[in-house]
Every structure is written in C-alpha cells, then in structure tokens.
Amino acid sequence: MTTARAGVAPLPNPGPRPPGEAETLARIWAPPRGLAFLTVVNNNYVGVLYVGAAFLFFVLAGILALVMRAQLAVPDNTLVGPSLYNQLFTMHGTVMMFLFAVPAVEAMGILLLPNMLGARDLPFPRLSAYAFWAYFVGGIVFFASIFLGSAPTGGWFMNPPLTTATYSPGVNEDFWLLGIGFIEISAIAGAIEIVVGVLRTRAPGMTLGRMPVFAWAMLVFAAMIIFAFPAVILATALLELERAFGWPFFSVDRGGDPLLWQHLFWFFGHPEVYIIFLPAAGMVSMIVPTMAQTPLVAYRLVVLALVATGFLSFGLWVHHMFATGIPRLSLSFFEAASMAVAIPSGIQVFAWIATLAKGRRIRLTTPGLFILGFLFTFVLGGLTGVMVAVVPFDWQAHDSYFVVAHLHYVLIGGMVFPLFAAFYYWLPYTSRHALSERLGRWVFGLMFVGFHVAFFPMHFTGLAGMPRRVYTYPAGLGWEGLNLVSTAGAFMIAAGVALFIVDLARRFRFAIEGNAGNVWNAGTLEWLPSGTYATRSIPSVASREPLWDQPGLARDVEAGHYYLPNAPTGGRETIVSSPIEAAPQWLMRMPRPGWPPIVAAWFTAAFFLFLTVKWVLPACLCGAVAIGAMLAWAWRLDPPPLAAPVEVGGGLALPAYMSGPRSQSWWAMVVLMLVAGSVYGCVVFSYLYLWTVSPEVWPAADRLPDLVHLAVPAALYGASSAAIGLANRALGRGRSLHPGVVAAIVLFAAGFAADLFAHRALSPAQSSYGAVVYLVLSLAGFFGAVSIALALFATARYAHGLLDRVRRVTFDNARLFWHYSVGQSLVGLALVHGFPRLAG
Amino acid sequence: MESVQSALAPHGPGAAITAEVAVVLFVGGGLVFLLVMALAAWAVFGRRRDWLAGRAAVVAGGIAFPTVVLFALLVYTLFAAGRIADAHGPPALRIGVVGEQWWWRVHYLDAAGERDFATANELRIPVGRTVEVELRSADVLHSFWVPALAGKLDLIPGRTNRLRLRADRPGVFRGQCAEYCGGPHAQMAFLVVAEEEGAFERWRERQRAPASAANDLFLARCAACHTVRGTPAAGTLGPDLTHAGSRLAIGAGILPNGAGAIAGWIASSQRIKPGNLMPEFHDLDGAALAALAEYVASLE
Amino acid sequence: MRTQRFAATALGMSAGIIVWAVHFAAIYGATAVACARGLPQLVAPAVGWSTAAAVAALAVVLVRGYRRRHVFERWLGAALAALALVAVAWEAIPVLVVPPCGG
C-alpha cells in the first residue's frame, strides 16, 4: 500500500519486505573466511587494507626522515655518510609521494565513494583488489631495498644524466623504476574505477549538481591521473630503455637531452601534487559543513575551483625548471599560470570560511582541530608557493631549504592534516568505536606544533644559503641553530603520530554493521546504516544532504523501502545510472571474491622484481603465471544475459545485462584509450622536442624511406581495422567471427612488418632520432600484440559459446582497442614519414 | 675563513634586487596571511558573522581580491626581473666554469675570448665590474649558486648557460652546487673572492705565470691527474694546481688551505669527502707526505 | 542517447578551459621553437595572434554559456571560460615586458 506523503514521491517498495531477504543479501555479500579472506574484493575491506598500507608507508618514510634530521641536527655530523643519506632522501621522497600520498587519497575514495553515492560497491571490484595487492607487495619489496643497500640514490625525481647507466651503473635506480611501475598500475586502475563509479553508479536523483564535493574532487583526481601519469610512464620507460639498451634519449653525445626528462617528469610532477591535494580539499569540503551543521556555501564555485585547478595545474610544470637556462619569456608564461592557479584555491578557502561563519556554534572536535590546522598551514604554504612562482625569487629559493619548507607546508598542511581529520571523522563509519577525543587533542597538538617547529625555520635556512639534498653542512654559516630546531620539531611530529598509532590500536575495531554510526550528525549517504552490501536498499535523493533533508530516510532505507532491497539475480548487484541525471539504466551484476586477482597481482610484482635484478628465467615464469591468472579472471567476465528485465521497485524494471556504450566495460575501455592516447601524446612531444634541440641527427627529407613505406603499412593497418569491422558485422548477424579476426591479425602483423622493414637501416642506440623512431615502432608493435591477444580471447570465448550476438562485451573491448591501436599506428606513420618532409 | 653564503646578505645587484622582491613578498604575504587567518578566526569565534557567511564573501575574498593582488604582483615581478638583467650590462670579464663530480673546473678568458689560464674551485673578480660566467658540465647536472651575489643557474651537459653577476663590495662569497649530483654533492662548494681592481690585476698576472718550481714526488704520483704549468705535470682529470697555494680553500671550498690540510687530504680524502674521485695515498710516509704538501702549498 | 549526450556535455563544459590549454601550448611551443631556431622576431606575432584568437573563442563560449546559466553544467562551462580568460590574459602580458629570447 502506498503511503501518500505531501509533496514527496511515493516510496519504491512501500510494503514490508519478505522475511529472510535481508539475511540472503548479507550472505551473498559476506566476506570469505580463513585464508580466503585475502581474496576479498568488496570496497569496504579493500579500502581499509589500502588505507592501512598507505599509512604504513607514511610511517616508514617518516622514520627515514627522522634519521635524516638526526644527521642534520649538527654540522659535520658522522651519523650517516653520503651514500646512505642519498638513499634515505631518495626513498623518503619516493615512498611519500608514490607509496603514501596518491594511494592514501585513492584509498579514501575506494572506501567512501560507493556508500557516498548510494552504490553497493565499485564497478570493478576485482580490479581494485589486483591494484591493491600489486601496490602492497611491490611497495614492500621496493622499500626493503634500503636494507640491502640497493635503494635508489637519484632523488625522487631521478634526473639523468646522473641516473643513466654511465653514472649509476648499479641496480639501485632500476629499483626505483620498479617501484614506480606499481604505482602507475594502481593509479590507472584507480582512475578507471573512480571515473566509472562516480559517473555511472550514483543513487537515482543524484544529479551532477547534487553530487558530494568529495565525489567531484575524486572525479577531477581521476581525470588528472589519466592525463598526467602517462608522462611519467613514458619517462620511466625511456630511462629504462636507455639504461638497459643504450637508446640515447637523454645523452647529449648522440642527440639526446637531459631536459627531455625534466619536461616529461614535471609535466607529470606538477599535476601530481594537485592529484594529492584535491581529494584532501574534497574531504575538507565534506567535514566543514558537518562541523558547521549547514550546507557548504557556494557549492558551485567550489566545484568550479576543483575543475579549474585540475586543468590549470597542467600549465605550471616549467616552474620546477626556472634555473635551467630556458629563456625568461618562456619562464614568464609559467609564472603567470602559476599565479592564475592560486585563484581557485582562494575560492575554496573562502568557501570554507563562509561555511564556518554560517554555522551556529562550532564544536571543536579533533577533526575540527585538524581542519583549522590545515587552513593555517595550507594558506601559509600557498603563499610561499606564490613566492616561488616569481622567477627572480625562485632563482634564489630553488633547490634550497626554502622549497623544502614550501612543499611540506602544502603537502603536510594540505594533505596530511586533512587526512588525519578524515581519519578521526570517518573512523566511526568503519569501526565499532570512534577514536579518543582527549588523545586526539594531544595528537593534533604535537603534530601541529611539531610541524611548524620543524619546517618554519627552513624558510630562513634556505635563504641563508643551504641547498637541498645535502648530507651535511659546515659550521659557521649560521645554519646550526635552525637545523637543530627543525630536528626537534621532526621528533615532536613523530611523537604525535606514535600517540595516534597507540590510540588506533586501542580503539579501532573494524566493523560495518556494528559501526559507531553517524556520531557527527552528517548529511551525506555514507552515514546511512549499512552492511557489507552497503545499504539495505538504494535510496533516491533530491538534495545534496539527503540525511538532513529527508527525515526518516535512514529508517526507510534500512527497512528496504527504496530500490533493490534484495538480490533478484541471486548475486551481487548494483544499479547503473546515467551520468548527468542519475536516472537508473540497468542492473550490473558484480563479481564475488576469488583467487585470480590476488595471484595475478603477486606474480606481476614478482615478474617486475626479477626483471629488476635481471633474473630473466624466474621473471618469465612468474609473468606466465600472472598472465594465466589474468586469463582465468577474464574468462569469468561478462556473465550470461538474463532474458527478462528485473524489478527493483517503484515500477522500475531494469535489464540485467548491457553491452555497447552504456556498459561499464565500454567506459573502462574509453578511459584506458585516453591513457594510451596521453602516453602517445607524450611520445609525439618527445619526437618534436628532440627534433627541436638536436636537428643535426635528424635526416634530411631525401634521406627518409620512400613514401611507399608510409603507404603500404598505412593501408595494411587500415585494412585490419576494416576486417575487425567485418567481424563486428558478422557477429551482429549471428555469423562466425573467425574470418574477420584472422584477416585482421594477418593484416596488422603484415603492416607492422612493413613498418619495421622501412627502418631496417636505422639503429636505435646510434642517435636520439633512431631511438625515438624505434620507440614509435615499439609502441605500434606492443599495442598490436595486446590487440591481437584481446581479439584471440574474444574468439576463444566465441568458440566456446560464451560470446554471441547479445553477449559480446569482450569482443567490443577488443574492437575498440583494435581501432585505437590502428589509429595510433597511423599517427606514428604520419609523424615519422611526414613531419621531416614538412619541416625539412 | 669568513665567507658569506646568504641570499639575505646581498653584495651585488642580482642578489639585492631579489632581496627587495623578497621583502615585498614577505610583507605582502604576511599581511594576506594575517588577514585570512583573522577572517577564519572570526568565522569560528566571532559574534556578528553574517556578512562573512555567504556567496558574496567567497566572490570578494576568493576571486576579486586574489585577482587584483596577483595581477599587481605579476607586473611588478616581471619588471623586477628586467631590472636585474639591466643592472648588469655587458661583461668586463668572462670566466668559463665546467662542473665536474664534485669540483669546479675554471678557466679565465682574455679580452679576445681565448683561454687565458686555468684554475679550480675559486673565482676572483674585480669589485664593481660585471662578470659573465659561462656554465658547462662535463658529466651530470650541477648548479652554480653564490647567493650573496646572484640567483642560481644550472650546468647542463650539451648546453652553455651564462650567468652575469657583480660584487659591489670586496669580500669572500661562498657558493655551493645546488643541483643534486650524487655522492658528496653536499661538499661541492666554491668561493668567489671580490677584490679591488688593482689587487685583482696583480692576482691575474700571477695566475698567468707558470709555477715557481717542480717536485719529483709530485711528478711521480700526482702528474697523471693534475697540471702544474711550467713543469711536466699535465694531467687534466683533477683540478689544475699551478697556483693551488694561492687559494683560500681546498677540496672544492670545504677546507681552509694550508700544508696540514693538504697533507690530510692527500692521505685520506675519502674520509673527508666520501666518494670523491681522488684516491687516498696511504703508502706515503709522514716525511714524504709533509714534503708533498709543503710543495703544493708553496705554489702561490 | 544518454552516453553520447554526456560526451557532448563534458566537452561543451570544458570548451573554455580547452581554449586556454591550446593557447598555452601555442605560445610556449612557438616561443621555444622560434628561440631554438634563432628566429626571435616570430615570437611577438605568434603570441599576439594566438591570444587574439583565444580571446575571441572565449568570448563566444562565454556569451553562449551565459544564456543558459541556470543549468548547472552551462554555468560551470561559462565560469571556467571566465577563469580561462583571466589566465590567457595574464599569460600574454609577459610578451609586452620581457625580451623574446633573452635571459
């Protein structure tokens, strides 16, 4: 019976729910027991594991910093020599930036977003599990290198020529490349999850304009990863190619340039710090309204600020290179852009101030203290950021302790303090008990005071002439007192963190159903009563703070009166909705826990580890196991379609299978192609850059291969796309895939052979021109191989009757990727054969 | 020896104009910081807060205010950078510096731009005259930073960067490599000594002259890497020692010069500067070591 | 179809800031190549014309966005274009003050 409520839509499932329904839901979503618990894929568990691992790396990297500060406490100290110190600061930076900062905010997204958006889980739970385990195992092995004396020593930014094989012949820098590889995988996987999750699995009625600010922040975070990480992926690949095979991208004697690395690395490196900051700002935008018990003031302006910062941050990278001798006009463009990016930050700061002003009396709980500490510290750090954006000032401050001060003010102030606020704020969501308020004040006090004692003096230390990355310094230059104070502050911070760990051990007891509940009286959906299945039913929302605006929401959700109070297909499901209006579109069936993702992750980690130490045979064996596990995993993808749509309530019947542009896997593939395209954009940049700086190694137009070597591969590549198109048509008509796929494979392989043949006289180790042409060729080959593997996989499924006219997601993935590979190869042909003719 | 290595103690226009910019940045930044913190405090603790509690405050404080202030700052700093360039003008002296792991190879250029003489780890310049330093690298990235005189500029393999600086007062200014270059990067320092014109000319004349004497032990053990002009020692792997005794420091600006320090360096440089590319000479007995050190110290 | 409308909406929303990105790439790229190839006289015209084109494009985006500003996505697109206009203007100013290929 529908209960009519004035001005409000009737509940989708108003009557009482059948007995046993909630228990069935709980059983379907229950985590595995015993050792099999490791195979868990549910975001509630993976998120906590991920946050825990990130926090572990924070503590480990922090300990490295304490050793560094102990060494620098007095001049001419002999606690640590340069060899170990150089490993310490390289590891501190690398672990903090790559193994703590990005994973921590990504993990908060994984933990919070589904519940915040009204979904039961992320769209690709096994991918999250894989990404977590690859990151955790790879990260631990990477960190262990310091105990073997094999830790990298090139700084976290690894500038060549120092990091080429000539000046760093050992395996140390290869360990860095290993460590980074894991983060690249996890970050891309995370970006796919978050883009698809935020855009496609929101509660009905949660339009883009009603989405929590944290979801906007994570969407921008993911988009930034898509366009920024490719630059470091390419840079690290180029460095490894140079170290292992002598391809001279960065070596001047053969037409390379060390500055190519810096451009690629900082094109990633600057957005990286906003990738770290924006999610923290998003968390602040969730906590401040709760503190003030009033909605966020100027929501639209805050969203504008997040999106604008995301874009503008890609125009700042050369401000890390102001001292390289680039002409002053070029530098000035970046000074101007660096100032422009401060405006969106100003918008956010004033939105928070306005929200606090709007609230009634603010109770200063521990999250509130960390928020105020964040405001104080981050604003100061942002102001010193404007200072170092000024070119002549940066010529003094660059590579000195002034920058060390600035970066810690914005990273600790702008990310660690909000993270601790988030720990105190959201712990009741995932634990039976909240943390202690009394101890929390001590944790905050020690960390806040300790931070400023440690880092404020560094502004002066730097301007007094102390450069960065120095294992010791002489007496008599006025640096002794400043360094001693900084060391004292560092140990205060450590005391605060230690106290936090003690409290965590005492009070954190993981719980989903029995969690401490909505202790802050917050307004967003993650605070609804929930179980392993998230909420009992999926609510529809009509505002930004549903818990404040829809009284009785918690009760109705828990009683199953909203959408999907059960498991109609007998498995794990969630509702997929349209990206802008969040109108329900179809019901996605989601995977249960299983061994293939974790096995794949462990053996992927082992594969890269063995390659790093150059044990090729064990590497190949582990690689084979990893691929086998991935095949086992992929074989279970794409479950059989159900004939009839499924009732979810409110008269809504949703299809339980979707292929084509509405499916989540299509969207994942689009994100992957954007990543690949960004990598290729960086390749095109590298080609044009090397041409600009080393025209002497570029061939004249008449020394290029004849145009037939452009036409033939292009025709063959294009024909392979047509063949895949034919296979697509055949599938749509219920006819065999085989002819089209086989033709496509043969054509692509022939095209690639012709492509390679054109450059048979060229050697990649001889000049940077040879290296970059072989890079283009290698990518054509690599993407071709992956496309062929995907096509064969789809064909194998077809042969086993697991793929047909309706059930066709794996073939669509292969098709999309095939067309991308062909397109990319055609661009490569045009670049290599066309550009020198145009420019020469 | 007493030396200055602080950007806040400027002794030339490059550092002085930058210090002026720094003051503007600190005072301005400090005021903005205090203002924003006052507003935040008022938002939490203040009585009548309604004026701060709406979209208008966000637009005024978060958009209008930063736009105006940052625009003014941009224009001011673009002009300030131009003033630094203009303050130096055409150079009266050109010096070539090549960065090595972990020391500075220096050669002075004459009026025609040809090589005049070589030295290492110390630059002497005349007070009040613009000097242009040509920066190159023999191996990895380094950076030339003498904060009391000018901002820094990197030494990049394959490129020649040019830095103009001028000392307006006599003094000894310490500089350090400011781009991590591995190993004992922390101990790759140098000195810039600014002298009155007359003293500088006399120093230059002495540097041009060959060494006063040769030494057999030096020729046997050191000549493979070091040059002493006027003797058969012509090695170029390490610093030119023709007038090493006239320098204020050894080891790339890290130890005050003197026979005792030189002896200690020859015997155990790895303990002083771990990882540096000069081997230790343990097999020299005390007398030989002392004699060798006396010889080098005598090369004034 | 909803998904295609999303792509169109997202691009429309980002149009202003994409103009900024293209302008920035153009002025930095043109300056870098011109200075590397010893053609400083090309810098000022390149920056000038790029800026004029960017401002014109942004004006179009702003006017069209202002008309539908009550829709969240349209408002966001217009606001991004306004911010992009500030950034484009600031980035062009140095060419008036700083010599093209000097240090």
PDB file of C-alpha atoms in Angstrom, chain A residues 104 113 152 159 233 238-239 444 501 557 577 579 679 749 779 792 816:
ATOM      1  CA  ALA A 104      46.089   7.223   0.554  1.00  0.00           C
ATOM      2  CA  LEU A 113      32.665   6.651  -2.685  1.00  0.00           C
ATOM      3  CA  PRO A 152      67.877   4.281  -5.435  1.00  0.00           C
ATOM      4  CA  ASN A 159      67.319  13.393 -13.185  1.00  0.00           C
ATOM      5  CA  ILE A 233      55.035   6.263 -17.537  1.00  0.00           C
ATOM      6  CA  LEU A 238      62.626   5.879 -21.775  1.00  0.00           C
ATOM      7  CA  LEU A 239      65.061   5.870 -18.867  1.00  0.00           C
ATOM      8  CA  PHE A 444      46.876  17.318  16.981  1.00  0.00           C
ATOM      9  CA  ILE A 501      49.003   4.738  16.459  1.00  0.00           C
ATOM     10  CA  VAL A 557      16.390   2.590   3.622  1.00  0.00           C
ATOM     11  CA  SER A 577      22.611   5.176 -13.801  1.00  0.00           C
ATOM     12  CA  PRO A 579      25.998  10.155 -15.989  1.00  0.00           C
ATOM     13  CA  VAL A 679      51.147   8.380 -23.480  1.00  0.00           C
ATOM     14  CA  ALA A 749      51.077  -8.174 -38.495  1.00  0.00           C
ATOM     15  CA  LEU A 779      54.539   1.084 -29.387  1.00  0.00           C
ATOM     16  CA  LEU A 792      42.008 -14.025 -29.804  1.00  0.00           C
ATOM     17  CA  LEU A 816      37.629  -0.618 -29.503  1.00  0.00           C
TER      18      LEU A 816
END
